[in-house]
Amino acid sequence: MNPLQRLPLALALLAASCGGSELEVGQIPGQPDIILVTVDTLRADHLGCYGYFRETSPTLDALSEESLLFERCIAPMATTLPCHLSLFTGLWPHQHGYVANTGAVTTPYSPSSGRQPISAVLAREGYVTAAFVSGPTVTKPTGIHAGFDHFDEHPAKSARTFEDRSRPAADTVARAVEWLREEAPEGKPLFLWVHIWDPHEPNIPAPEHEVFQADAALDALLAEREVDIAELQELDAVQLRRLLDAGFAKRVPLESDSERMEVNVELVRDLYDRYDADVLATDEAVATLKEALHELGRWDDSVFCFTSDHGQSLGQHAWLEHGTITRENVHVPLIIRFPGDAIEQPRKISQTMSLVDVFPTMLARLNLGASSEFFSQAAGLDVLNPDFDRPFALSQRSVRPTRWGAELRFAISDDRYRWYHIPGGAEELYDLQSDPGELRDLAEEFPERCEAFREAMLSILEDRPFTLPEGSADDANRLFLEQLEAFGYTGTGD
Ligand SMILES: [Zn+2]
């Protein structure tokens, strides 16, 4: 074990400076615990520290004051498994091979050369690795447990209603805290991943979190977002029921047909109240975890990272759930707290970045041998490095061949614009500075800007695409690559 491990930070810094360690400037000595919380389906702009008008996140707001808050972190998809794999491998979805949740049904993810998860990398570094997950799309059958010594998931109940497929944040955190108290090995660094599901539909908050009530401020927000009731009425019956009728989600089996609902503004207001209640429940669970880590003496010197895999539409752009790649689906919160102000002064970072950059950014501040292995694999970059030279982030829509259709669609975000590549070669361009809701297409006015974004897209897509093994019955990535060729991509696959 590294002798600097477990020393208080100030002492460790002194020891490092006296002991001739090869620490680089701005690096944390030793092997700090790394605590990662990912929240499913949490859009950044429903947290107070990202400007939300309701008090959904007192714990995270306070945490952000002593952390780095990344204002423009973009998910590479709005689909759970691909995003988590991108976070864990530092690779874009087409590089790790999972561009839909369904890909893992027949071919679970398994680490291979160039596709190692951060859990396996840290385990080789001597870390104890433990995961506590809440939802069905990041369970063992997907292969995402690779590299974790301990993996705790919710056992799906046989009834399989929407509600039964997950467990509340409080339960998952309670399991994690119990493990920390009773089973976590002493004297070893820890990589802990806690996955929270509460903001994912169906939103069925506990009564104690139902504190938000629709008011004029909410109506103003719905108007600003141009939530259109008539457009929502066109959505399929299951989506309407699943998002707008909490009672349905509680009682009806997953595969049931459902009667089409009549959408009205009261139902949409209620969805916002319930979603925000689930964000509050998430915040409370983070507080519980933080307090337990404090009690156990594991908080002060740890690296803590809070993020989400993707957002949620909540009625914007004629959609209620996620999966599409409009900004509300891919703008995720990212808060990273490093121990001690000496490493990184708490501040806001406005640089556009992707979830693929999260671990490269964290590892660049740690003095771990395993970092070099991860850096050589990752497409993601250290966004705090002054030489960071990718001022944009790519998102792509899931190519799941059912329900959402198999259409390819991409978006590029930079600090000001979002550009879309749409099936058939159409393009859209939005100026987020004057049009954060992406409602006025400027593509025809700025063809050269569109061309630059198209080049940026291809520069990522042509880099190291990966194909799942032959014989995979549900190979979404192969479908994706075929479609990519159909619109002119000529990468050779190396
Ligand atoms: Zn998700």
GROMACS .gro file of C-alpha atoms and ligand atoms in nm:
model
  495
    1MET     CA    1   0.000   0.000   0.000
    2ASN     CA    2   0.123   0.347  -0.074
    3PRO     CA    3   0.255   0.482   0.259
    4LEU     CA    4   0.087   0.815   0.194
    5GLN     CA    5  -0.253   0.652   0.193
    6ARG     CA    6  -0.471   0.756   0.487
    7LEU     CA    7  -0.248   1.040   0.600
    8PRO     CA    8  -0.441   1.363   0.643
    9LEU     CA    9  -0.402   1.566   0.327
   10ALA     CA   10  -0.181   1.840   0.470
   11LEU     CA   11   0.057   1.583   0.618
   12ALA     CA   12   0.058   1.386   0.296
   13LEU     CA   13   0.144   1.695   0.095
   14LEU     CA   14   0.432   1.763   0.334
   15ALA     CA   15   0.552   1.403   0.315
   16ALA     CA   16   0.534   1.413  -0.063
   17SER     CA   17   0.731   1.734  -0.085
   18CYS     CA   18   0.997   1.603   0.156
   19GLY     CA   19   1.011   1.248   0.033
   20GLY     CA   20   1.105   1.305  -0.331
   21SER     CA   21   0.778   1.166  -0.464
   22GLU     CA   22   0.714   1.205  -0.833
   23LEU     CA   23   0.396   1.399  -0.773
   24GLU     CA   24   0.319   1.650  -1.042
   25VAL     CA   25   0.199   1.995  -0.950
   26GLY     CA   26  -0.174   1.985  -0.878
   27GLN     CA   27  -0.188   1.613  -0.802
   28ILE     CA   28  -0.325   1.450  -0.488
   29PRO     CA   29  -0.076   1.222  -0.316
   30GLY     CA   30  -0.155   0.864  -0.222
   31GLN     CA   31  -0.464   0.672  -0.318
   32PRO     CA   32  -0.771   0.869  -0.211
   33ASP     CA   33  -1.108   0.701  -0.197
   34ILE     CA   34  -1.308   0.776  -0.512
   35ILE     CA   35  -1.683   0.804  -0.456
   36LEU     CA   36  -1.902   0.823  -0.766
   37VAL     CA   37  -2.277   0.890  -0.759
   38THR     CA   38  -2.465   0.863  -1.089
   39VAL     CA   39  -2.829   0.957  -1.095
   40ASP     CA   40  -3.042   0.816  -1.371
   41THR     CA   41  -3.243   1.067  -1.574
   42LEU     CA   42  -3.144   1.381  -1.384
   43ARG     CA   43  -3.135   1.694  -1.598
   44ALA     CA   44  -2.887   1.952  -1.477
   45ASP     CA   45  -3.131   2.242  -1.485
   46HIS     CA   46  -3.355   2.093  -1.215
   47LEU     CA   47  -3.086   2.147  -0.948
   48GLY     CA   48  -3.058   2.474  -0.756
   49CYS     CA   49  -2.685   2.500  -0.829
   50TYR     CA   50  -2.773   2.494  -1.201
   51GLY     CA   51  -3.029   2.771  -1.161
   52TYR     CA   52  -3.355   2.586  -1.092
   53PHE     CA   53  -3.628   2.790  -0.924
   54ARG     CA   54  -3.735   2.521  -0.677
   55GLU     CA   55  -3.529   2.405  -0.378
   56THR     CA   56  -3.475   2.052  -0.502
   57SER     CA   57  -3.110   2.016  -0.403
   58PRO     CA   58  -2.988   2.180  -0.079
   59THR     CA   59  -2.716   1.919  -0.025
   60LEU     CA   60  -2.580   1.939  -0.377
   61ASP     CA   61  -2.601   2.317  -0.379
   62ALA     CA   62  -2.384   2.331  -0.066
   63LEU     CA   63  -2.149   2.067  -0.205
   64SER     CA   64  -2.106   2.264  -0.525
   65GLU     CA   65  -1.970   2.556  -0.320
   66GLU     CA   66  -1.668   2.347  -0.221
   67SER     CA   67  -1.631   2.170  -0.556
   68LEU     CA   68  -1.577   2.213  -0.924
   69LEU     CA   69  -1.914   2.260  -1.090
   70PHE     CA   70  -1.904   2.186  -1.462
   71GLU     CA   71  -2.169   2.395  -1.632
   72ARG     CA   72  -2.170   2.224  -1.972
   73CYS     CA   73  -2.127   1.849  -1.933
   74ILE     CA   74  -2.300   1.664  -2.218
   75ALA     CA   75  -2.403   1.297  -2.226
   76PRO     CA   76  -2.304   1.104  -2.540
   77MET     CA   77  -2.654   0.952  -2.558
   78ALA     CA   78  -2.968   0.969  -2.348
   79THR     CA   79  -2.961   0.596  -2.286
   80THR     CA   80  -2.852   0.442  -1.958
   81LEU     CA   81  -2.611   0.159  -2.035
   82PRO     CA   82  -2.421   0.327  -2.321
   83CYS     CA   83  -2.370   0.640  -2.109
   84HIS     CA   84  -2.247   0.452  -1.806
   85LEU     CA   85  -2.006   0.254  -2.024
   86SER     CA   86  -1.879   0.579  -2.177
   87LEU     CA   87  -1.828   0.724  -1.830
   88PHE     CA   88  -1.645   0.410  -1.712
   89THR     CA   89  -1.427   0.353  -2.021
   90GLY     CA   90  -1.367   0.710  -2.139
   91LEU     CA   91  -1.490   0.595  -2.483
   92TRP     CA   92  -1.768   0.721  -2.709
   93PRO     CA   93  -2.054   0.470  -2.751
   94HIS     CA   94  -1.945   0.363  -3.102
   95GLN     CA   95  -1.603   0.282  -2.954
   96HIS     CA   96  -1.715   0.062  -2.665
   97GLY     CA   97  -1.980  -0.093  -2.888
   98TYR     CA   98  -2.304  -0.029  -2.698
   99VAL     CA   99  -2.529   0.223  -2.871
  100ALA     CA  100  -2.853   0.090  -2.720
  101ASN     CA  101  -2.956  -0.074  -2.393
  102THR     CA  102  -3.065  -0.378  -2.591
  103GLY     CA  103  -2.714  -0.458  -2.714
  104ALA     CA  104  -2.630  -0.612  -2.380
  105VAL     CA  105  -2.930  -0.845  -2.382
  106THR     CA  106  -2.750  -1.095  -2.604
  107THR     CA  107  -2.391  -0.976  -2.572
  108PRO     CA  108  -2.312  -0.846  -2.226
  109TYR     CA  109  -2.029  -0.598  -2.200
  110SER     CA  110  -1.699  -0.757  -2.110
  111PRO     CA  111  -1.365  -0.581  -2.072
  112SER     CA  112  -1.115  -0.634  -2.349
  113SER     CA  113  -0.800  -0.460  -2.453
  114GLY     CA  114  -0.876  -0.094  -2.510
  115ARG     CA  115  -1.221  -0.122  -2.345
  116GLN     CA  116  -1.129  -0.158  -1.979
  117PRO     CA  117  -1.369  -0.010  -1.722
  118ILE     CA  118  -1.231   0.228  -1.461
  119SER     CA  119  -1.336  -0.027  -1.194
  120ALA     CA  120  -1.090  -0.287  -1.332
  121VAL     CA  121  -0.818  -0.026  -1.378
  122LEU     CA  122  -0.851   0.088  -1.015
  123ALA     CA  123  -0.876  -0.271  -0.888
  124ARG     CA  124  -0.536  -0.342  -1.042
  125GLU     CA  125  -0.410  -0.033  -0.860
  126GLY     CA  126  -0.509  -0.194  -0.528
  127TYR     CA  127  -0.850  -0.033  -0.488
  128VAL     CA  128  -1.142  -0.220  -0.337
  129THR     CA  129  -1.428  -0.168  -0.584
  130ALA     CA  130  -1.794  -0.176  -0.484
  131ALA     CA  131  -2.116  -0.082  -0.664
  132PHE     CA  132  -2.473  -0.034  -0.543
  133VAL     CA  133  -2.719   0.013  -0.826
  134SER     CA  134  -3.091   0.088  -0.831
  135GLY     CA  135  -3.227   0.028  -1.181
  136PRO     CA  136  -3.266  -0.258  -1.430
  137THR     CA  137  -3.043  -0.130  -1.712
  138VAL     CA  138  -2.719  -0.144  -1.511
  139THR     CA  139  -2.755  -0.487  -1.353
  140LYS     CA  140  -2.523  -0.788  -1.385
  141PRO     CA  141  -2.676  -0.931  -1.705
  142THR     CA  142  -2.550  -0.621  -1.889
  143GLY     CA  143  -2.191  -0.694  -1.787
  144ILE     CA  144  -2.143  -0.355  -1.624
  145HIS     CA  145  -2.041  -0.523  -1.299
  146ALA     CA  146  -1.701  -0.605  -1.457
  147GLY     CA  147  -1.417  -0.497  -1.232
  148PHE     CA  148  -1.629  -0.461  -0.918
  149ASP     CA  149  -1.535  -0.681  -0.621
  150HIS     CA  150  -1.878  -0.624  -0.471
  151PHE     CA  151  -2.191  -0.556  -0.679
  152ASP     CA  152  -2.526  -0.502  -0.511
  153GLU     CA  153  -2.839  -0.475  -0.727
  154HIS     CA  154  -3.213  -0.470  -0.678
  155PRO     CA  155  -3.363  -0.813  -0.727
  156ALA     CA  156  -3.646  -0.756  -0.975
  157LYS     CA  157  -3.977  -0.879  -0.843
  158SER     CA  158  -4.168  -1.132  -1.045
  159ALA     CA  159  -4.468  -0.901  -1.103
  160ARG     CA  160  -4.252  -0.665  -1.310
  161THR     CA  161  -4.462  -0.355  -1.303
  162PHE     CA  162  -4.273  -0.040  -1.388
  163GLU     CA  163  -4.233   0.039  -1.022
  164ASP     CA  164  -4.102  -0.306  -0.929
  165ARG     CA  165  -3.802  -0.278  -1.155
  166SER     CA  166  -3.608  -0.044  -0.931
  167ARG     CA  167  -3.545   0.052  -0.570
  168PRO     CA  168  -3.552   0.394  -0.404
  169ALA     CA  169  -3.233   0.593  -0.352
  170ALA     CA  170  -3.270   0.569   0.025
  171ASP     CA  171  -3.266   0.187   0.008
  172THR     CA  172  -2.964   0.174  -0.222
  173VAL     CA  173  -2.769   0.420  -0.009
  174ALA     CA  174  -2.866   0.227   0.307
  175ARG     CA  175  -2.715  -0.087   0.150
  176ALA     CA  176  -2.398   0.104   0.061
  177VAL     CA  177  -2.367   0.253   0.410
  178GLU     CA  178  -2.421  -0.086   0.571
  179TRP     CA  179  -2.145  -0.231   0.355
  180LEU     CA  180  -1.913   0.061   0.434
  181ARG     CA  181  -1.967   0.009   0.807
  182GLU     CA  182  -1.948  -0.367   0.818
  183GLU     CA  183  -1.764  -0.504   0.519
  184ALA     CA  184  -1.540  -0.246   0.356
  185PRO     CA  185  -1.182  -0.360   0.416
  186GLU     CA  186  -0.977  -0.133   0.642
  187GLY     CA  187  -0.664   0.033   0.517
  188LYS     CA  188  -0.736  -0.001   0.146
  189PRO     CA  189  -0.845   0.269  -0.095
  190LEU     CA  190  -1.203   0.243  -0.214
  191PHE     CA  191  -1.380   0.302  -0.543
  192LEU     CA  192  -1.749   0.322  -0.459
  193TRP     CA  193  -2.022   0.366  -0.723
  194VAL     CA  194  -2.377   0.443  -0.610
  195HIS     CA  195  -2.643   0.453  -0.882
  196ILE     CA  196  -2.975   0.627  -0.807
  197TRP     CA  197  -3.291   0.575  -1.009
  198ASP     CA  198  -3.553   0.802  -0.850
  199PRO     CA  199  -3.585   1.073  -1.121
  200HIS     CA  200  -3.638   0.802  -1.385
  201GLU     CA  201  -3.999   0.749  -1.481
  202PRO     CA  202  -4.236   0.647  -1.341
  203ASN     CA  203  -4.208   0.922  -1.082
  204ILE     CA  204  -4.379   0.788  -0.772
  205PRO     CA  205  -4.226   0.989  -0.487
  206ALA     CA  206  -4.269   0.906  -0.122
  207PRO     CA  207  -4.519   1.138   0.053
  208GLU     CA  208  -4.245   1.314   0.252
  209HIS     CA  209  -4.088   1.437  -0.072
  210GLU     CA  210  -4.409   1.564  -0.229
  211VAL     CA  211  -4.344   1.923  -0.125
  212PHE     CA  212  -4.372   2.098  -0.460
  213GLN     CA  213  -4.697   2.243  -0.581
  214ALA     CA  214  -4.769   2.390  -0.920
  215ASP     CA  215  -4.777   2.767  -0.917
  216ALA     CA  216  -4.733   3.066  -1.146
  217ALA     CA  217  -4.355   3.014  -1.153
  218LEU     CA  218  -4.401   2.660  -1.284
  219ASP     CA  219  -4.646   2.780  -1.549
  220ALA     CA  220  -4.393   3.041  -1.654
  221LEU     CA  221  -4.132   2.767  -1.692
  222LEU     CA  222  -4.370   2.552  -1.902
  223ALA     CA  223  -4.437   2.854  -2.122
  224GLU     CA  224  -4.066   2.932  -2.157
  225ARG     CA  225  -4.000   2.568  -2.256
  226GLU     CA  226  -4.293   2.583  -2.499
  227VAL     CA  227  -4.443   2.260  -2.369
  228ASP     CA  228  -4.723   2.192  -2.618
  229ILE     CA  229  -5.016   1.986  -2.485
  230ALA     CA  230  -5.153   1.914  -2.834
  231GLU     CA  231  -4.818   1.772  -2.947
  232LEU     CA  232  -4.790   1.553  -2.638
  233GLN     CA  233  -5.133   1.409  -2.716
  234GLU     CA  234  -4.975   1.244  -3.022
  235LEU     CA  235  -4.732   1.034  -2.815
  236ASP     CA  236  -4.788   0.661  -2.785
  237ALA     CA  237  -5.026   0.543  -2.516
  238VAL     CA  238  -4.761   0.370  -2.304
  239GLN     CA  239  -4.538   0.677  -2.282
  240LEU     CA  240  -4.835   0.891  -2.181
  241ARG     CA  241  -4.943   0.649  -1.909
  242ARG     CA  242  -4.593   0.586  -1.782
  243LEU     CA  243  -4.511   0.954  -1.740
  244LEU     CA  244  -4.845   1.114  -1.664
  245ASP     CA  245  -5.029   0.849  -1.461
  246ALA     CA  246  -4.835   0.742  -1.151
  247GLY     CA  247  -5.114   0.504  -1.055
  248PHE     CA  248  -5.076   0.315  -1.382
  249ALA     CA  249  -4.706   0.265  -1.324
  250LYS     CA  250  -4.774   0.126  -0.981
  251ARG     CA  251  -5.027  -0.135  -1.074
  252VAL     CA  252  -4.989  -0.241  -1.435
  253PRO     CA  253  -4.744  -0.498  -1.575
  254LEU     CA  254  -4.478  -0.369  -1.807
  255GLU     CA  255  -4.603  -0.517  -2.130
  256SER     CA  256  -4.968  -0.422  -2.094
  257ASP     CA  257  -5.155  -0.231  -2.356
  258SER     CA  258  -5.293   0.087  -2.219
  259GLU     CA  259  -5.580   0.309  -2.297
  260ARG     CA  260  -5.483   0.643  -2.450
  261MET     CA  261  -5.496   0.929  -2.200
  262GLU     CA  262  -5.630   1.274  -2.260
  263VAL     CA  263  -5.337   1.506  -2.189
  264ASN     CA  264  -5.397   1.836  -2.010
  265VAL     CA  265  -5.184   2.095  -1.839
  266GLU     CA  266  -5.273   1.970  -1.489
  267LEU     CA  267  -5.115   1.634  -1.571
  268VAL     CA  268  -4.798   1.802  -1.696
  269ARG     CA  269  -4.778   2.021  -1.386
  270ASP     CA  270  -4.820   1.710  -1.173
  271LEU     CA  271  -4.536   1.539  -1.365
  272TYR     CA  272  -4.304   1.831  -1.279
  273ASP     CA  273  -4.409   1.818  -0.913
  274ARG     CA  274  -4.342   1.444  -0.896
  275TYR     CA  275  -4.013   1.462  -1.090
  276ASP     CA  276  -3.885   1.739  -0.863
  277ALA     CA  277  -3.990   1.539  -0.556
  278ASP     CA  278  -3.774   1.254  -0.684
  279VAL     CA  279  -3.484   1.496  -0.733
  280LEU     CA  280  -3.530   1.603  -0.370
  281ALA     CA  281  -3.525   1.236  -0.262
  282THR     CA  282  -3.200   1.198  -0.456
  283ASP     CA  283  -3.049   1.498  -0.279
  284GLU     CA  284  -3.151   1.357   0.058
  285ALA     CA  285  -2.989   1.022  -0.024
  286VAL     CA  286  -2.666   1.199  -0.118
  287ALA     CA  287  -2.679   1.376   0.220
  288THR     CA  288  -2.713   1.041   0.396
  289LEU     CA  289  -2.417   0.898   0.207
  290LYS     CA  290  -2.206   1.206   0.275
  291GLU     CA  291  -2.284   1.198   0.648
  292ALA     CA  292  -2.192   0.830   0.671
  293LEU     CA  293  -1.863   0.889   0.491
  294HIS     CA  294  -1.793   1.174   0.735
  295GLU     CA  295  -1.867   0.950   1.032
  296LEU     CA  296  -1.642   0.680   0.899
  297GLY     CA  297  -1.358   0.925   0.838
  298ARG     CA  298  -1.374   0.866   0.464
  299TRP     CA  299  -1.505   1.204   0.347
  300ASP     CA  300  -1.233   1.465   0.396
  301ASP     CA  301  -0.963   1.301   0.187
  302SER     CA  302  -1.187   1.144  -0.076
  303VAL     CA  303  -1.258   1.249  -0.433
  304PHE     CA  304  -1.636   1.280  -0.473
  305CYS     CA  305  -1.805   1.293  -0.811
  306PHE     CA  306  -2.175   1.350  -0.873
  307THR     CA  307  -2.326   1.326  -1.219
  308SER     CA  308  -2.609   1.169  -1.418
  309ASP     CA  309  -2.627   0.952  -1.727
  310HIS     CA  310  -2.875   1.176  -1.918
  311GLY     CA  311  -3.165   1.413  -1.868
  312GLN     CA  312  -3.540   1.394  -1.930
  313SER     CA  313  -3.766   1.576  -2.177
  314LEU     CA  314  -4.058   1.660  -1.945
  315GLY     CA  315  -4.270   1.779  -2.236
  316GLN     CA  316  -4.010   1.977  -2.430
  317HIS     CA  317  -3.983   1.911  -2.804
  318ALA     CA  318  -4.301   1.700  -2.800
  319TRP     CA  319  -4.148   1.426  -2.583
  320LEU     CA  320  -4.189   1.323  -2.219
  321GLU     CA  321  -3.917   1.068  -2.146
  322HIS     CA  322  -3.553   1.050  -2.265
  323GLY     CA  323  -3.373   0.879  -2.554
  324THR     CA  324  -3.378   1.176  -2.790
  325ILE     CA  325  -3.080   1.413  -2.792
  326THR     CA  326  -3.225   1.758  -2.747
  327ARG     CA  327  -3.036   1.957  -2.485
  328GLU     CA  328  -3.270   1.871  -2.198
  329ASN     CA  329  -3.191   1.505  -2.265
  330VAL     CA  330  -2.812   1.534  -2.263
  331HIS     CA  331  -2.717   1.827  -2.039
  332VAL     CA  332  -2.613   1.655  -1.717
  333PRO     CA  333  -2.488   1.786  -1.383
  334LEU     CA  334  -2.124   1.727  -1.296
  335ILE     CA  335  -1.983   1.821  -0.956
  336ILE     CA  336  -1.637   1.702  -0.856
  337ARG     CA  337  -1.492   1.767  -0.515
  338PHE     CA  338  -1.122   1.715  -0.470
  339PRO     CA  339  -0.985   1.702  -0.115
  340GLY     CA  340  -0.832   2.029  -0.010
  341ASP     CA  341  -0.841   2.361  -0.188
  342ALA     CA  342  -0.473   2.322  -0.271
  343ILE     CA  343  -0.555   2.090  -0.562
  344GLU     CA  344  -0.836   2.274  -0.737
  345GLN     CA  345  -1.000   2.589  -0.604
  346PRO     CA  346  -1.380   2.549  -0.597
  347ARG     CA  347  -1.519   2.721  -0.904
  348LYS     CA  348  -1.747   2.691  -1.204
  349ILE     CA  349  -1.606   2.551  -1.528
  350SER     CA  350  -1.788   2.668  -1.840
  351GLN     CA  351  -1.597   2.453  -2.090
  352THR     CA  352  -1.818   2.221  -2.296
  353MET     CA  353  -1.724   1.860  -2.219
  354SER     CA  354  -1.861   1.508  -2.230
  355LEU     CA  355  -1.913   1.226  -1.982
  356VAL     CA  356  -1.618   1.055  -2.157
  357ASP     CA  357  -1.395   1.328  -2.008
  358VAL     CA  358  -1.494   1.276  -1.645
  359PHE     CA  359  -1.246   1.006  -1.541
  360PRO     CA  360  -0.959   1.147  -1.749
  361THR     CA  361  -1.015   1.477  -1.567
  362MET     CA  362  -1.023   1.311  -1.225
  363LEU     CA  363  -0.731   1.077  -1.287
  364ALA     CA  364  -0.512   1.364  -1.407
  365ARG     CA  365  -0.534   1.499  -1.050
  366LEU     CA  366  -0.437   1.166  -0.891
  367ASN     CA  367  -0.093   1.011  -0.875
  368LEU     CA  368  -0.189   0.656  -0.976
  369GLY     CA  369   0.017   0.424  -1.193
  370ALA     CA  370  -0.302   0.298  -1.354
  371SER     CA  371  -0.375   0.640  -1.497
  372SER     CA  372  -0.138   0.592  -1.788
  373GLU     CA  373  -0.322   0.274  -1.893
  374PHE     CA  374  -0.656   0.454  -1.881
  375PHE     CA  375  -0.529   0.761  -2.063
  376SER     CA  376  -0.392   0.553  -2.348
  377GLN     CA  377  -0.734   0.393  -2.392
  378ALA     CA  378  -0.968   0.686  -2.336
  379ALA     CA  379  -1.095   0.917  -2.607
  380GLY     CA  380  -1.194   1.151  -2.326
  381LEU     CA  381  -0.956   1.425  -2.215
  382ASP     CA  382  -0.858   1.619  -1.905
  383VAL     CA  383  -1.073   1.927  -1.954
  384LEU     CA  384  -0.880   2.124  -1.692
  385ASN     CA  385  -0.555   2.090  -1.885
  386PRO     CA  386  -0.471   2.424  -2.049
  387ASP     CA  387  -0.399   2.227  -2.369
  388PHE     CA  388  -0.751   2.079  -2.383
  389ASP     CA  389  -0.836   2.114  -2.750
  390ARG     CA  390  -1.180   1.963  -2.811
  391PRO     CA  391  -1.424   2.249  -2.748
  392PHE     CA  392  -1.730   2.042  -2.836
  393ALA     CA  393  -1.915   1.725  -2.736
  394LEU     CA  394  -2.095   1.466  -2.948
  395SER     CA  395  -2.430   1.307  -2.871
  396GLN     CA  396  -2.607   1.039  -3.070
  397ARG     CA  397  -2.950   0.892  -3.052
  398SER     CA  398  -2.998   0.527  -2.959
  399VAL     CA  399  -3.043   0.306  -3.264
  400ARG     CA  400  -3.263   0.065  -3.079
  401PRO     CA  401  -3.448  -0.101  -3.368
  402THR     CA  402  -3.787  -0.096  -3.201
  403ARG     CA  403  -4.020   0.164  -3.059
  404TRP     CA  404  -3.798   0.470  -3.109
  405GLY     CA  405  -3.713   0.368  -3.464
  406ALA     CA  406  -3.370   0.291  -3.600
  407GLU     CA  407  -3.290   0.638  -3.726
  408LEU     CA  408  -2.945   0.781  -3.678
  409ARG     CA  409  -2.927   1.127  -3.537
  410PHE     CA  410  -2.632   1.319  -3.397
  411ALA     CA  411  -2.577   1.647  -3.220
  412ILE     CA  412  -2.269   1.854  -3.152
  413SER     CA  413  -2.262   2.104  -2.867
  414ASP     CA  414  -2.010   2.377  -2.813
  415ASP     CA  415  -2.011   2.666  -2.568
  416ARG     CA  416  -2.273   2.851  -2.769
  417TYR     CA  417  -2.440   2.638  -3.037
  418ARG     CA  418  -2.603   2.302  -3.086
  419TRP     CA  419  -2.601   2.146  -3.431
  420TYR     CA  420  -2.798   1.839  -3.539
  421HIS     CA  421  -2.735   1.590  -3.815
  422ILE     CA  422  -3.066   1.433  -3.908
  423PRO     CA  423  -3.140   1.123  -4.119
  424GLY     CA  424  -3.133   1.209  -4.487
  425GLY     CA  425  -2.861   1.470  -4.436
  426ALA     CA  426  -3.074   1.755  -4.302
  427GLU     CA  427  -2.920   1.985  -4.044
  428GLU     CA  428  -3.042   2.212  -3.769
  429LEU     CA  429  -2.851   2.479  -3.578
  430TYR     CA  430  -2.953   2.657  -3.259
  431ASP     CA  431  -2.791   2.951  -3.079
  432LEU     CA  432  -2.821   2.862  -2.711
  433GLN     CA  433  -2.730   3.212  -2.606
  434SER     CA  434  -3.050   3.359  -2.749
  435ASP     CA  435  -3.251   3.038  -2.776
  436PRO     CA  436  -3.172   2.792  -2.492
  437GLY     CA  437  -3.485   2.593  -2.568
  438GLU     CA  438  -3.365   2.515  -2.922
  439LEU     CA  439  -3.675   2.644  -3.095
  440ARG     CA  440  -3.542   2.857  -3.387
  441ASP     CA  441  -3.337   2.674  -3.649
  442LEU     CA  442  -3.054   2.884  -3.796
  443ALA     CA  443  -2.894   2.621  -4.020
  444GLU     CA  444  -2.974   2.794  -4.348
  445GLU     CA  445  -2.824   3.121  -4.225
  446PHE     CA  446  -2.492   2.970  -4.119
  447PRO     CA  447  -2.385   2.699  -4.366
  448GLU     CA  448  -2.014   2.735  -4.287
  449ARG     CA  449  -2.072   2.688  -3.917
  450CYS     CA  450  -2.276   2.376  -3.998
  451GLU     CA  451  -1.992   2.242  -4.211
  452ALA     CA  452  -1.746   2.288  -3.922
  453PHE     CA  453  -1.979   2.096  -3.691
  454ARG     CA  454  -2.013   1.817  -3.948
  455GLU     CA  455  -1.635   1.785  -3.958
  456ALA     CA  456  -1.623   1.779  -3.579
  457MET     CA  457  -1.878   1.497  -3.577
  458LEU     CA  458  -1.684   1.287  -3.826
  459SER     CA  459  -1.355   1.348  -3.644
  460ILE     CA  460  -1.503   1.159  -3.349
  461LEU     CA  461  -1.700   0.896  -3.540
  462GLU     CA  462  -1.404   0.796  -3.756
  463ASP     CA  463  -1.188   0.730  -3.452
  464ARG     CA  464  -1.173   0.362  -3.348
  465PRO     CA  465  -1.527   0.230  -3.411
  466PHE     CA  466  -1.585  -0.107  -3.249
  467THR     CA  467  -1.809  -0.389  -3.364
  468LEU     CA  468  -1.953  -0.651  -3.133
  469PRO     CA  469  -1.861  -1.013  -3.211
  470GLU     CA  470  -2.026  -1.186  -3.507
  471GLY     CA  471  -2.337  -1.378  -3.407
  472SER     CA  472  -2.470  -1.121  -3.169
  473ALA     CA  473  -2.844  -1.137  -3.229
  474ASP     CA  474  -2.906  -0.781  -3.130
  475ASP     CA  475  -2.606  -0.594  -3.253
  476ALA     CA  476  -2.711  -0.232  -3.237
  477ASN     CA  477  -2.359  -0.109  -3.302
  478ARG     CA  478  -2.340  -0.303  -3.630
  479LEU     CA  479  -2.668  -0.145  -3.739
  480PHE     CA  480  -2.525   0.189  -3.635
  481LEU     CA  481  -2.209   0.141  -3.843
  482GLU     CA  482  -2.412   0.032  -4.148
  483GLN     CA  483  -2.623   0.344  -4.122
  484LEU     CA  484  -2.316   0.557  -4.077
  485GLU     CA  485  -2.175   0.425  -4.406
  486ALA     CA  486  -2.509   0.495  -4.572
  487PHE     CA  487  -2.469   0.867  -4.515
  488GLY     CA  488  -2.113   0.885  -4.632
  489TYR     CA  489  -1.892   0.773  -4.346
  490THR     CA  490  -1.594   0.588  -4.489
  491GLY     CA  491  -1.400   0.480  -4.180
  492THR     CA  492  -1.222   0.149  -4.211
  493GLY     CA  493  -1.286   0.037  -3.857
  494ASP     CA  494  -0.934   0.058  -3.729
  495ZN      ZN  495  -3.056   0.631  -1.765
   0.00000   0.00000   0.00000
